[in-house]
Amino acid sequence: LNASKPPEDNIFLRLPEANLTIALRFLPGVHGNKPYFTFQAHKVNNRFLICPRVQVVVNNRSQWVADGVDCPICAYYKAKYKLYNPGKPPAQLEDALRQIKPMVRVSWNVIAREYNGKKNVGPLVWTCGIQAAQKIWSSILGDAKMGRRPKGDIMDPKTGRDFLLIKKSKGGSSFPDYTESEIMDVSAAGTPDEFGEWLSKAHDLRALNKPTPHDVLVHQFKVHQGIIKEEGNDATSEFDASGDEDAAPAKSSVTVQTPKVKEAKAVPELDMDTDPDFLKELDDAFVAEQGKQGKNKKS
């Protein structure tokens, strides 16, 4: 894979827009962390902005809620839909809202088997969408109902497996299709020395995906909206360009309060499409594996 020859010190796996196939080896979590980090993002001005909302489970539902100062883009998104409830916004506005809808993203530490003419490059940080991540998670745990046996700990240095990432462009979509990607046969990650070096250089995924500062979110969103600032006290008027036919009338102004984590039930439209029981089972599997590795080290 030649990803337009990114800088040698670039820690991120950069994939070209063209269709491609690349083998990746996921690294286990370090310092007691999960081997992946999940967060929300908005695509604004053709770039991803990391949302400050955090994931919690309330009433057996996984949701993304404000923890402190709320995300202005989420507040706008939610308030706009609320203005037209019951019902839905006009088609033009709904299309605009889809563009800024919060997306779940997942980051991993990976070794790229072949990258820019070199072998076993990394650790690099690869970030994917929730559908690709769920495919990986489901492969690890298996699916008894579908007759799919679990692949187990694909990150084990000796009995783990590479992930063959098959990326295809979807006609008319800015997001690629990873559905043909698959977990490969059992293989060693590398030599013990190589694996130890990779772990020592693994990146802090949480630190790399810190929320975008609030003032930057506001600025970038105003640029995205083509703003001429208007006075108002609701959660949408500040971000509505002059002459917006879909803007709500003044008499329908809405005040959006920043919800606390315990009030997560107030944001149902921002749920993460993942079963909390599934996530717990996945977490338990990683915890058990870390405990097993700890016992092996002691012995």
Rosetta silent file (secondary structure, phi, psi, omega in degrees, C-alpha in Angstrom):
SEQUENCE: LNASKPPEDNIFLRLPEANLTIALRFLPGVHGNKPYFTFQAHKVNNRFLICPRVQVVVNNRSQWVADGVDCPICAYYKAKYKLYNPGKPPAQLEDALRQIKPMVRVSWNVIAREYNGKKNVGPLVWTCGIQAAQKIWSSILGDAKMGRRPKGDIMDPKTGRDFLLIKKSKGGSSFPDYTESEIMDVSAAGTPDEFGEWLSKAHDLRALNKPTPHDVLVHQFKVHQGIIKEEGNDATSEFDASGDEDAAPAKSSVTVQTPKVKEAKAVPELDMDTDPDFLKELDDAFVAEQGKQGKNKKS
SCORE:     score description
SCORE:     0.000 S_00000001
   1 L     0.000  131.391  173.378    0.000    0.000    0.000 S_00000001
   2 L  -119.763  105.359 -175.975    1.266    3.454   -0.879 S_00000001
   3 L   -92.962   59.846  179.412   -0.843    6.047    0.885 S_00000001
   4 L    57.124   30.716  176.316    0.518    9.056   -1.019 S_00000001
   5 L    49.224   67.711  178.188    3.797    8.737    0.878 S_00000001
   6 L   -67.681  162.779  179.238    2.801   10.203    4.242 S_00000001
   7 L   -56.936  147.341 -177.622    5.555   11.584    6.512 S_00000001
   8 L   -60.534  -29.864 -176.763    7.682    8.916    8.174 S_00000001
   9 L   -92.827    9.953  179.201    6.699   10.192   11.626 S_00000001
  10 L   -73.212  121.195 -175.547    2.954   10.119   10.909 S_00000001
  11 L   -87.301   -3.701 -176.982    1.393    7.890   13.564 S_00000001
  12 E  -101.394  141.729  175.599   -1.927    7.518   11.743 S_00000001
  13 L   -76.268  111.928 -177.930   -2.774    4.888    9.170 S_00000001
  14 L  -100.752  118.156 -179.357   -3.628    6.937    6.090 S_00000001
  15 L  -104.774  131.953  177.483   -5.689    5.098    3.518 S_00000001
  16 L   -67.443  164.859 -178.494   -6.061    6.470   -0.019 S_00000001
  17 L   -70.825  -21.622 -177.912   -9.537    7.013   -1.453 S_00000001
  18 L   -69.418  161.655  174.465   -9.049    4.203   -3.962 S_00000001
  19 L   -61.078  145.959 -178.644  -10.134    0.611   -3.305 S_00000001
  20 E  -159.410  165.263  172.805   -7.494   -1.345   -1.396 S_00000001
  21 E  -134.015  129.929 -179.596   -6.633   -4.415    0.636 S_00000001
  22 E  -147.105  137.279  178.502   -4.248   -4.268    3.580 S_00000001
  23 E   -91.027  131.735 -179.875   -3.481   -6.715    6.411 S_00000001
  24 E  -123.931  147.332  172.383   -3.452   -5.276    9.927 S_00000001
  25 E  -115.944  118.845  178.534   -2.488   -6.761   13.279 S_00000001
  26 E   -77.542  138.704  177.199   -4.349   -5.293   16.227 S_00000001
  27 L   -96.054  147.182  178.226   -2.312   -4.742   19.376 S_00000001
  28 L   -68.751  166.967  177.449   -3.722   -5.506   22.830 S_00000001
  29 L   -67.533  150.058  178.106   -4.493   -2.757   25.308 S_00000001
  30 L  -119.630  154.242  178.836   -1.631   -1.374   27.356 S_00000001
  31 L    57.671   34.988  176.703   -1.547    0.010   30.909 S_00000001
  32 L    79.147    5.462 -179.563   -4.877   -1.669   31.713 S_00000001
  33 L   -90.223  161.097  173.538   -6.744    0.046   28.874 S_00000001
  34 L   -65.705  159.657  177.828   -8.962   -1.557   26.260 S_00000001
  35 L   -77.303    3.860  179.120   -7.315   -2.256   22.896 S_00000001
  36 E  -145.253  162.571  175.785   -9.631    0.321   21.330 S_00000001
  37 E  -133.157  129.683 -176.388  -11.142    3.703   22.176 S_00000001
  38 E  -107.048  135.364 -179.593  -14.676    4.707   21.203 S_00000001
  39 E  -151.894  171.766  176.456  -15.790    8.294   20.716 S_00000001
  40 E  -105.296  150.884  177.123  -18.231   10.481   18.780 S_00000001
  41 E  -146.961  158.530  174.468  -17.328   12.850   15.953 S_00000001
  42 E  -119.938  139.073  174.751  -18.970   15.250   13.533 S_00000001
  43 E   -94.141  107.334 -176.427  -17.873   15.744    9.941 S_00000001
  44 E  -132.465  133.505 -177.671  -17.806   19.511    9.500 S_00000001
  45 L    55.823   37.193  176.822  -15.907   21.462    6.844 S_00000001
  46 L    62.773   28.915  176.623  -14.680   18.166    5.435 S_00000001
  47 E  -143.796  155.388  178.963  -12.894   17.277    8.684 S_00000001
  48 E   -89.856  127.166  174.484  -13.744   15.234   11.746 S_00000001
  49 E  -109.583  129.316 -176.219  -14.329   17.179   14.962 S_00000001
  50 E   -81.553  124.166 -176.690  -14.339   15.100   18.136 S_00000001
  51 L   -76.311  141.459  178.706  -17.519   15.522   20.140 S_00000001
  52 L   -79.468   -6.874 -179.772  -17.250   16.089   23.922 S_00000001
  53 L   -66.123  148.928 -177.931  -20.246   13.868   24.689 S_00000001
  54 E  -116.140  156.819 -177.441  -19.471   10.661   26.577 S_00000001
  55 E   -91.262  129.489  176.157  -20.967    7.190   26.353 S_00000001
  56 E  -137.177  162.995  175.739  -23.060    5.888   29.253 S_00000001
  57 E  -113.053  121.424  179.773  -25.591    3.096   29.716 S_00000001
  58 E  -131.325  127.481 -179.502  -28.979    4.137   31.094 S_00000001
  59 L    52.413   43.026  177.575  -31.980    1.799   31.349 S_00000001
  60 L    62.925   24.688  175.777  -30.065   -0.804   29.357 S_00000001
  61 E  -125.621  135.752  178.537  -29.507    1.638   26.509 S_00000001
  62 E   -87.593  124.032 -174.865  -26.154    2.963   25.401 S_00000001
  63 E  -135.718  161.330  176.707  -26.297    6.725   24.929 S_00000001
  64 E  -112.864  121.524 -172.903  -24.043    9.713   24.345 S_00000001
  65 E  -132.322  162.168  178.719  -24.611   12.562   26.788 S_00000001
  66 L   -71.165  139.657  174.735  -23.073   15.854   27.815 S_00000001
  67 L  -127.616   82.672 -172.461  -20.474   15.765   30.558 S_00000001
  68 L   103.015 -137.042  179.685  -20.042   19.420   31.415 S_00000001
  69 L   -68.237  127.261 -174.583  -20.352   21.950   28.576 S_00000001
  70 L   -75.161  160.418  175.954  -22.442   20.353   25.850 S_00000001
  71 L   -72.468  122.708 -178.321  -21.413   19.946   22.229 S_00000001
  72 H   -65.000  -28.817 -179.245  -22.913   22.887   20.285 S_00000001
  73 H   -73.340  -42.336  176.013  -23.346   20.749   17.167 S_00000001
  74 H   -62.849  -41.541 -179.027  -25.250   18.039   19.070 S_00000001
  75 H   -62.252  -42.361  178.198  -27.373   20.710   20.777 S_00000001
  76 H   -64.666  -47.286 -178.537  -28.251   22.246   17.411 S_00000001
  77 H   -57.418  -48.171 -177.706  -28.951   18.863   15.849 S_00000001
  78 H   -68.065  -43.985 -176.715  -31.258   17.804   18.655 S_00000001
  79 H   -65.350  -36.167  179.178  -33.040   21.162   18.975 S_00000001
  80 H   -63.099  -45.084  178.663  -33.794   21.334   15.258 S_00000001
  81 H   -64.545  -36.907 -178.317  -35.491   17.941   15.319 S_00000001
  82 H   -64.550  -33.712 -179.678  -37.379   18.907   18.457 S_00000001
  83 H   -62.669  -26.481 -176.602  -38.823   21.973   16.729 S_00000001
  84 L  -108.834   18.993 -179.114  -40.550   19.730   14.190 S_00000001
  85 L   -97.956  123.807    4.999  -41.695   17.053   16.640 S_00000001
  86 L   -75.329  158.017 -176.089  -44.152   15.457   15.949 S_00000001
  87 L   105.412 -164.718  179.204  -43.133   15.089   12.346 S_00000001
  88 L  -144.510  162.070 -177.373  -39.783   15.772   10.800 S_00000001
  89 L   -63.896  162.313  173.427  -37.906   18.751    9.322 S_00000001
  90 L   -56.794  155.419 -173.026  -38.295   19.760    5.669 S_00000001
  91 H   -55.463  -43.336 -177.938  -36.246   17.622    3.283 S_00000001
  92 H   -63.238  -42.901  178.718  -33.565   20.248    2.665 S_00000001
  93 H   -67.660  -40.989 -179.268  -33.015   20.805    6.373 S_00000001
  94 H   -62.179  -38.326  176.503  -33.060   17.075    7.113 S_00000001
  95 H   -62.930  -40.701  178.805  -30.324   16.528    4.512 S_00000001
  96 H   -65.522  -37.338  179.606  -28.252   19.261    6.172 S_00000001
  97 H   -69.259  -35.380  177.554  -28.756   17.657    9.577 S_00000001
  98 H   -60.985  -33.473 -178.810  -27.632   14.277    8.267 S_00000001
  99 H   -64.687  -31.830 -176.171  -24.339   15.867    7.267 S_00000001
 100 H  -105.055    4.234 -177.928  -23.548   16.889   10.850 S_00000001
 101 L   -55.399  136.371  178.513  -25.095   13.882   12.604 S_00000001
 102 L   -62.624  134.925 -179.783  -22.813   12.509   15.349 S_00000001
 103 E  -118.000  140.621  176.562  -20.953    9.390   14.247 S_00000001
 104 E   -83.525  130.024 -179.741  -19.396    6.737   16.451 S_00000001
 105 E  -123.788  150.675 -178.630  -15.699    6.210   15.713 S_00000001
 106 E  -133.723  127.200  179.772  -13.292    3.580   17.080 S_00000001
 107 E  -106.819  144.627 -179.059   -9.494    3.875   17.223 S_00000001
 108 E  -136.245  152.820  166.330   -7.018    0.970   17.419 S_00000001
 109 E   -88.531  124.653 -177.529   -3.262    0.463   17.616 S_00000001
 110 E  -133.634  157.022  168.417   -2.284   -1.592   14.578 S_00000001
 111 E  -108.283  122.293  177.854    0.725   -2.963   12.760 S_00000001
 112 E   -86.714  120.376 -174.801    0.397   -2.599    8.983 S_00000001
 113 E   -63.205  -37.850  174.367    1.887   -5.694    7.377 S_00000001
 114 E  -141.451  124.898 -173.769    2.849   -3.780    4.238 S_00000001
 115 E  -152.879  118.049 -179.054    2.763    0.010    4.085 S_00000001
 116 L    55.055   40.794  176.456    4.611    2.348    1.726 S_00000001
 117 L    80.333    5.904  179.843    6.932   -0.418    0.621 S_00000001
 118 E  -119.356  158.010  179.708    7.835   -1.494    4.171 S_00000001
 119 E  -105.716  147.548  176.806    6.783   -4.468    6.261 S_00000001
 120 E    50.666   60.676 -178.922    5.347   -4.456    9.784 S_00000001
 121 E   -90.779  132.204  177.006    4.987   -0.687   10.073 S_00000001
 122 E   146.115 -170.372    5.907    3.755    0.734   13.361 S_00000001
 123 E   -67.862  137.879  173.363    2.264    0.982   15.798 S_00000001
 124 E  -115.488  157.095  177.895   -0.097    3.146   13.753 S_00000001
 125 E  -101.183  119.029  175.770   -3.490    4.435   14.817 S_00000001
 126 E  -110.354  130.410  178.906   -6.377    3.273   12.627 S_00000001
 127 E  -118.296  130.521 -177.790   -9.809    4.794   13.165 S_00000001
 128 E  -129.666  173.489  176.544  -12.946    3.253   11.688 S_00000001
 129 E   -82.881  174.193 -173.713  -16.697    3.631   11.901 S_00000001
 130 H   -67.409  -31.865 -178.585  -18.964    1.652   14.195 S_00000001
 131 H   -67.278  -42.127  177.248  -20.018   -0.887   11.539 S_00000001
 132 H   -65.045  -40.706 -179.926  -16.428   -1.952   10.834 S_00000001
 133 H   -64.095  -42.216 -179.797  -15.725   -2.111   14.581 S_00000001
 134 H   -64.799  -32.622  176.876  -18.796   -4.258   15.241 S_00000001
 135 H   -63.589  -40.644  178.542  -17.669   -6.669   12.546 S_00000001
 136 H   -67.959  -47.727 -179.941  -14.357   -7.069   14.381 S_00000001
 137 H   -60.242  -44.155 -179.137  -16.003   -7.396   17.797 S_00000001
 138 H   -63.875  -34.336  177.668  -18.508   -9.946   16.505 S_00000001
 139 H   -66.733  -36.398  179.417  -15.702  -12.015   15.018 S_00000001
 140 H   -65.512  -45.739 -175.001  -13.949  -12.091   18.382 S_00000001
 141 H   -89.158  -22.266 -176.175  -17.045  -13.235   20.302 S_00000001
 142 L    78.572  176.989 -179.749  -18.763  -15.231   17.562 S_00000001
 143 E  -143.516   99.767 -176.545  -22.499  -15.532   17.034 S_00000001
 144 L   -61.157  -37.908 -178.374  -24.131  -18.721   18.302 S_00000001
 145 L   -64.345  -33.607 -178.660  -27.456  -17.917   16.625 S_00000001
 146 L   -94.508    1.325  179.626  -25.754  -17.597   13.239 S_00000001
 147 L    73.325   22.074 -179.690  -23.488  -20.600   13.828 S_00000001
 148 E   -97.209  119.325 -179.120  -20.358  -18.474   13.789 S_00000001
 149 L   -76.567  144.092  179.847  -17.638  -19.706   16.111 S_00000001
 150 L   -66.611  141.381  176.507  -15.668  -17.093   18.052 S_00000001
 151 L   -80.882  -15.197  178.697  -12.222  -16.233   16.752 S_00000001
 152 L    78.355 -157.823 -176.477  -11.062  -15.584   20.305 S_00000001
 153 L   -74.993   93.216 -178.556   -8.294  -13.211   21.260 S_00000001
 154 L   -71.907   -5.913 -178.972   -7.120  -12.053   17.850 S_00000001
 155 L   -99.165   -0.632  178.504   -4.513   -9.864   19.582 S_00000001
 156 L   -61.011  134.963 -176.587   -2.590  -12.712   21.221 S_00000001
 157 L   -64.240  -26.881 -177.528    1.066  -12.548   20.089 S_00000001
 158 L  -103.522  -41.291 -173.723    1.238  -16.284   19.338 S_00000001
 159 L  -114.826   18.542  179.006   -2.296  -17.452   18.559 S_00000001
 160 L   -80.924 -169.643 -175.909   -3.869  -14.234   17.348 S_00000001
 161 E  -143.103  148.074  172.200   -4.961  -13.351   13.837 S_00000001
 162 E   -78.810  159.689  175.916   -4.435  -10.593   11.301 S_00000001
 163 E  -112.884  120.304  178.776   -7.365   -8.566   10.031 S_00000001
 164 E   -89.340  104.627 -178.939   -7.637   -8.268    6.261 S_00000001
 165 E   -85.246  116.102  178.161   -9.087   -4.828    5.651 S_00000001
 166 E  -112.365  110.556 -175.086  -10.863   -4.695    2.296 S_00000001
 167 E  -107.577  126.858  177.651  -11.923   -1.161    1.491 S_00000001
 168 E  -130.882  140.424  178.976  -14.255   -0.381   -1.379 S_00000001
 169 L   -76.632  139.818  177.061  -15.742    2.927   -2.397 S_00000001
 170 L   -99.921  128.241 -177.254  -19.525    3.168   -2.358 S_00000001
 171 L   -53.925  122.725  177.553  -21.011    5.001   -5.309 S_00000001
 172 L    78.137    0.831 -179.343  -22.104    8.488   -4.304 S_00000001
 173 L  -112.586  144.223  178.136  -21.057    8.012   -0.675 S_00000001
 174 L   -85.609   -3.595 -178.740  -18.169    9.690    1.125 S_00000001
 175 L  -110.310  134.615 -177.385  -17.835    6.656    3.407 S_00000001
 176 L   -75.796  167.091  179.632  -16.114    3.437    2.284 S_00000001
 177 E  -108.616  122.537 -179.183  -17.524   -0.081    2.449 S_00000001
 178 L  -112.405   12.694 -170.119  -15.652   -2.576    4.664 S_00000001
 179 L   -62.696  -24.282 -178.870  -18.196   -5.414    4.606 S_00000001
 180 L   -87.032   -3.020  178.411  -15.880   -7.844    2.797 S_00000001
 181 L   -63.467  153.202 -176.940  -13.116   -7.458    5.410 S_00000001
 182 E  -152.387  155.013  172.743  -12.336  -10.590    7.400 S_00000001
 183 E   -80.305  132.313 -174.584  -10.341  -12.078   10.277 S_00000001
 184 E   -91.995 -175.328 -178.073   -7.586  -14.303    8.883 S_00000001
 185 E   -70.007  163.296  179.450   -6.087  -17.615   10.079 S_00000001
 186 E   -60.127  136.054  178.137   -4.077  -17.974   13.286 S_00000001
 187 L  -160.250  153.686  176.914   -0.544  -16.597   13.023 S_00000001
 188 L   -71.872  145.154 -179.587    2.153  -15.176   15.247 S_00000001
 189 L   -68.033  -39.014 -177.295    2.252  -11.393   15.422 S_00000001
 190 L   172.627 -166.091  175.644    6.020  -11.324   15.096 S_00000001
 191 L   -72.949  159.301  177.483    9.080  -12.259   17.111 S_00000001
 192 H   -55.277  -38.490  179.157    8.905  -11.732   20.900 S_00000001
 193 H   -66.131  -42.117  178.954   11.298   -8.802   20.569 S_00000001
 194 H   -62.779  -45.830 -177.199    9.214   -7.199   17.826 S_00000001
 195 H   -63.768  -41.382  178.595    6.002   -7.633   19.787 S_00000001
 196 H   -62.133  -39.852  178.721    7.562   -6.184   22.936 S_00000001
 197 H   -66.807  -40.327  179.227    8.801   -3.159   21.006 S_00000001
 198 H   -61.993  -43.854  179.553    5.385   -2.599   19.441 S_00000001
 199 H   -63.812  -38.127 -178.731    3.691   -2.667   22.834 S_00000001
 200 H   -66.888  -22.305 -178.203    6.228   -0.253   24.283 S_00000001
 201 L  -106.549    6.071 -179.325    5.429    2.200   21.492 S_00000001
 202 L   -61.200  143.527 -174.128    1.642    1.750   21.478 S_00000001
 203 L   -87.794  149.909  175.670   -0.210    5.072   21.469 S_00000001
 204 L   -79.117   99.942 -173.002   -2.535    6.389   24.154 S_00000001
 205 H   -65.476  -35.509  179.282   -5.753    6.297   22.131 S_00000001
 206 H   -65.971  -43.741 -179.193   -7.752    8.302   24.650 S_00000001
 207 H   -65.462  -34.207 -178.727   -5.171   11.103   24.713 S_00000001
 208 H   -73.829  -20.775 -176.729   -5.045   11.207   20.916 S_00000001
 209 L  -114.365   42.655  176.912   -8.824   11.556   20.683 S_00000001
 210 L   -66.427  147.303  179.979   -9.444   14.358   23.135 S_00000001
 211 L   -57.580  143.593  174.556  -12.610   16.350   22.464 S_00000001
 212 L   -63.879  133.611  179.809  -12.256   19.318   20.151 S_00000001
 213 L   -53.774  146.266 -174.930  -12.264   22.526   22.255 S_00000001
 214 H   -56.844  -43.818 -177.634  -15.680   24.162   22.536 S_00000001
 215 H   -65.396  -31.237  177.567  -14.620   27.413   20.860 S_00000001
 216 H   -71.657  -41.136  176.355  -13.215   25.470   17.900 S_00000001
 217 H   -57.685  -46.764 -179.322  -16.453   23.483   17.558 S_00000001
 218 H   -62.517  -47.381 -177.789  -18.449   26.731   17.523 S_00000001
 219 H   -61.701  -49.449 -177.606  -16.127   28.422   15.038 S_00000001
 220 H   -64.493  -36.086  179.502  -15.968   25.498   12.630 S_00000001
 221 H   -69.361  -37.965  177.158  -19.708   24.973   12.755 S_00000001
 222 H   -63.767  -39.206  176.729  -20.362   28.643   11.983 S_00000001
 223 H   -63.387  -43.781  179.433  -18.042   28.360    8.992 S_00000001
 224 H   -59.308  -39.089 -175.915  -19.877   25.219    7.908 S_00000001
 225 H   -82.360  -10.502 -175.982  -23.229   27.007    8.170 S_00000001
 226 L    66.037   49.091 -167.844  -22.110   30.136    6.286 S_00000001
 227 L   -72.050  136.686  156.117  -23.113   32.227    9.291 S_00000001
 228 L  -115.212  111.894 -168.082  -24.172   35.849    9.471 S_00000001
 229 L   -58.843  132.560  177.181  -24.601   36.097   13.211 S_00000001
 230 L  -119.596  148.213  177.028  -28.119   36.702   14.443 S_00000001
 231 L   -79.907  146.906  179.485  -29.223   37.545   17.939 S_00000001
 232 L   172.455  164.164 -177.567  -31.328   34.992   19.722 S_00000001
 233 L  -120.764   15.618  178.313  -31.512   32.896   22.836 S_00000001
 234 L  -106.780  173.231 -171.629  -32.291   29.490   21.426 S_00000001
 235 L   -79.678   -2.442 -178.875  -29.957   26.652   20.524 S_00000001
 236 L  -115.813  -28.597 -172.464  -30.435   27.031   16.752 S_00000001
 237 H   -62.983  -32.688 -178.313  -30.608   30.747   15.918 S_00000001
 238 H   -64.278  -24.147 -175.423  -26.895   31.286   16.551 S_00000001
 239 H  -110.517    8.958  179.520  -26.084   28.776   13.819 S_00000001
 240 L   -96.421  125.285  178.458  -28.766   29.684   11.234 S_00000001
 241 L   -68.590  154.404  179.448  -27.585   31.715    8.234 S_00000001
 242 L   -60.519  135.209  178.236  -29.579   34.820    7.308 S_00000001
 243 L    83.495   11.255  179.041  -32.535   33.975    5.076 S_00000001
 244 L   -67.368  112.885 -177.839  -32.682   30.298    6.095 S_00000001
 245 L   -66.363  -21.967 -176.965  -36.163   29.240    4.969 S_00000001
 246 L   -94.501    1.575  179.388  -36.089   26.316    7.376 S_00000001
 247 L   -66.855  145.693 -178.909  -35.258   28.373   10.426 S_00000001
 248 L   -73.211  149.040  175.993  -37.935   28.214   13.125 S_00000001
 249 L   -62.068  156.112 -177.265  -40.120   31.304   13.725 S_00000001
 250 H   -58.340  -35.103 -176.966  -39.103   33.519   16.627 S_00000001
 251 H   -69.288  -13.311 -179.746  -42.145   32.464   18.620 S_00000001
 252 H  -100.657   22.200 -177.418  -40.896   28.862   18.524 S_00000001
 253 L   -57.650  145.921 -176.211  -37.597   29.660   20.204 S_00000001
 254 L  -127.167  133.794  173.625  -36.141   26.776   22.214 S_00000001
 255 L  -103.152  121.966 -178.681  -33.794   26.876   25.144 S_00000001
 256 L  -102.039  121.076  177.860  -31.591   23.796   25.354 S_00000001
 257 L   -91.081  146.757  177.862  -30.209   22.967   28.768 S_00000001
 258 L   -74.635  115.428 -177.750  -27.005   21.014   29.166 S_00000001
 259 L   -76.527  147.435  172.697  -28.039   17.570   30.471 S_00000001
 260 L   -83.114  165.500 -178.628  -26.123   15.832   33.207 S_00000001
 261 H   -57.979  -38.002 -177.211  -24.990   12.249   32.704 S_00000001
 262 H   -68.751  -12.263  179.997  -27.795   10.966   34.897 S_00000001
 263 H  -100.106   27.822 -174.392  -30.286   12.621   32.527 S_00000001
 264 H   -57.412  -28.197 -176.567  -29.147   10.536   29.566 S_00000001
 265 H   -62.588   -9.851 -178.008  -32.679    9.423   28.786 S_00000001
 266 H   -81.064   -3.193 -176.564  -33.305   12.903   27.343 S_00000001
 267 L  -127.329   58.420 -175.629  -31.271   12.215   24.176 S_00000001
 268 H   -63.705  -28.990 -175.593  -32.725    9.052   22.582 S_00000001
 269 H   -75.221   -5.650 -179.612  -31.907   10.082   19.008 S_00000001
 270 H  -108.241   21.586  179.603  -28.180   10.016   19.775 S_00000001
 271 L   -63.087  147.273  171.456  -28.057    6.409   20.944 S_00000001
 272 L   -84.923  134.736 -175.031  -25.114    4.291   19.910 S_00000001
 273 L   -81.555   62.818  179.630  -26.322    1.357   17.873 S_00000001
 274 L  -143.801  133.905 -179.891  -24.681   -1.256   20.074 S_00000001
 275 L   -70.007  122.714  179.249  -26.209   -3.646   22.608 S_00000001
 276 H   -56.996  -35.848  178.095  -24.859   -2.838   26.111 S_00000001
 277 H   -63.110  -38.073  177.888  -24.868   -6.566   26.980 S_00000001
 278 H   -63.495  -44.610 -179.820  -22.689   -7.186   23.943 S_00000001
 279 H   -63.665  -39.656  179.408  -20.251   -4.459   25.044 S_00000001
 280 H   -64.856  -41.897  179.306  -20.107   -5.878   28.572 S_00000001
 281 H   -62.265  -38.861  179.310  -19.395   -9.358   27.224 S_00000001
 282 H   -66.290  -45.626  178.694  -16.631   -7.908   25.078 S_00000001
 283 H   -60.358  -44.012 -179.918  -15.139   -6.022   28.027 S_00000001
 284 H   -61.072  -36.679  179.635  -15.271   -9.141   30.210 S_00000001
 285 H   -64.700  -41.187  179.868  -13.439  -11.099   27.510 S_00000001
 286 H   -70.192  -38.888  178.403  -10.617   -8.545   27.415 S_00000001
 287 H   -62.753  -43.622  179.700  -10.401   -8.395   31.218 S_00000001
 288 H   -62.620  -40.342 -178.963  -10.177  -12.191   31.423 S_00000001
 289 H   -67.066  -40.157  178.313   -7.477  -12.246   28.768 S_00000001
 290 H   -64.409  -38.695  177.969   -5.433   -9.592   30.575 S_00000001
 291 H   -64.728  -39.447  178.841   -5.709  -11.593   33.789 S_00000001
 292 H   -64.507  -41.645  178.885   -4.527  -14.728   31.994 S_00000001
 293 H   -64.937  -36.639  177.955   -1.557  -12.884   30.554 S_00000001
 294 H   -63.329  -40.247  178.612   -0.706  -11.552   34.005 S_00000001
 295 H   -65.732  -40.025 -179.743   -0.655  -15.090   35.467 S_00000001
 296 H   -62.989  -37.806  179.214    1.540  -16.309   32.607 S_00000001
 297 H   -65.799  -38.579 -179.685    4.043  -13.551   33.283 S_00000001
 298 H   -67.932  -37.178 -178.776    4.249  -14.467   36.965 S_00000001
 299 L   -78.671    0.000    0.000    4.759  -18.128   36.207 S_00000001
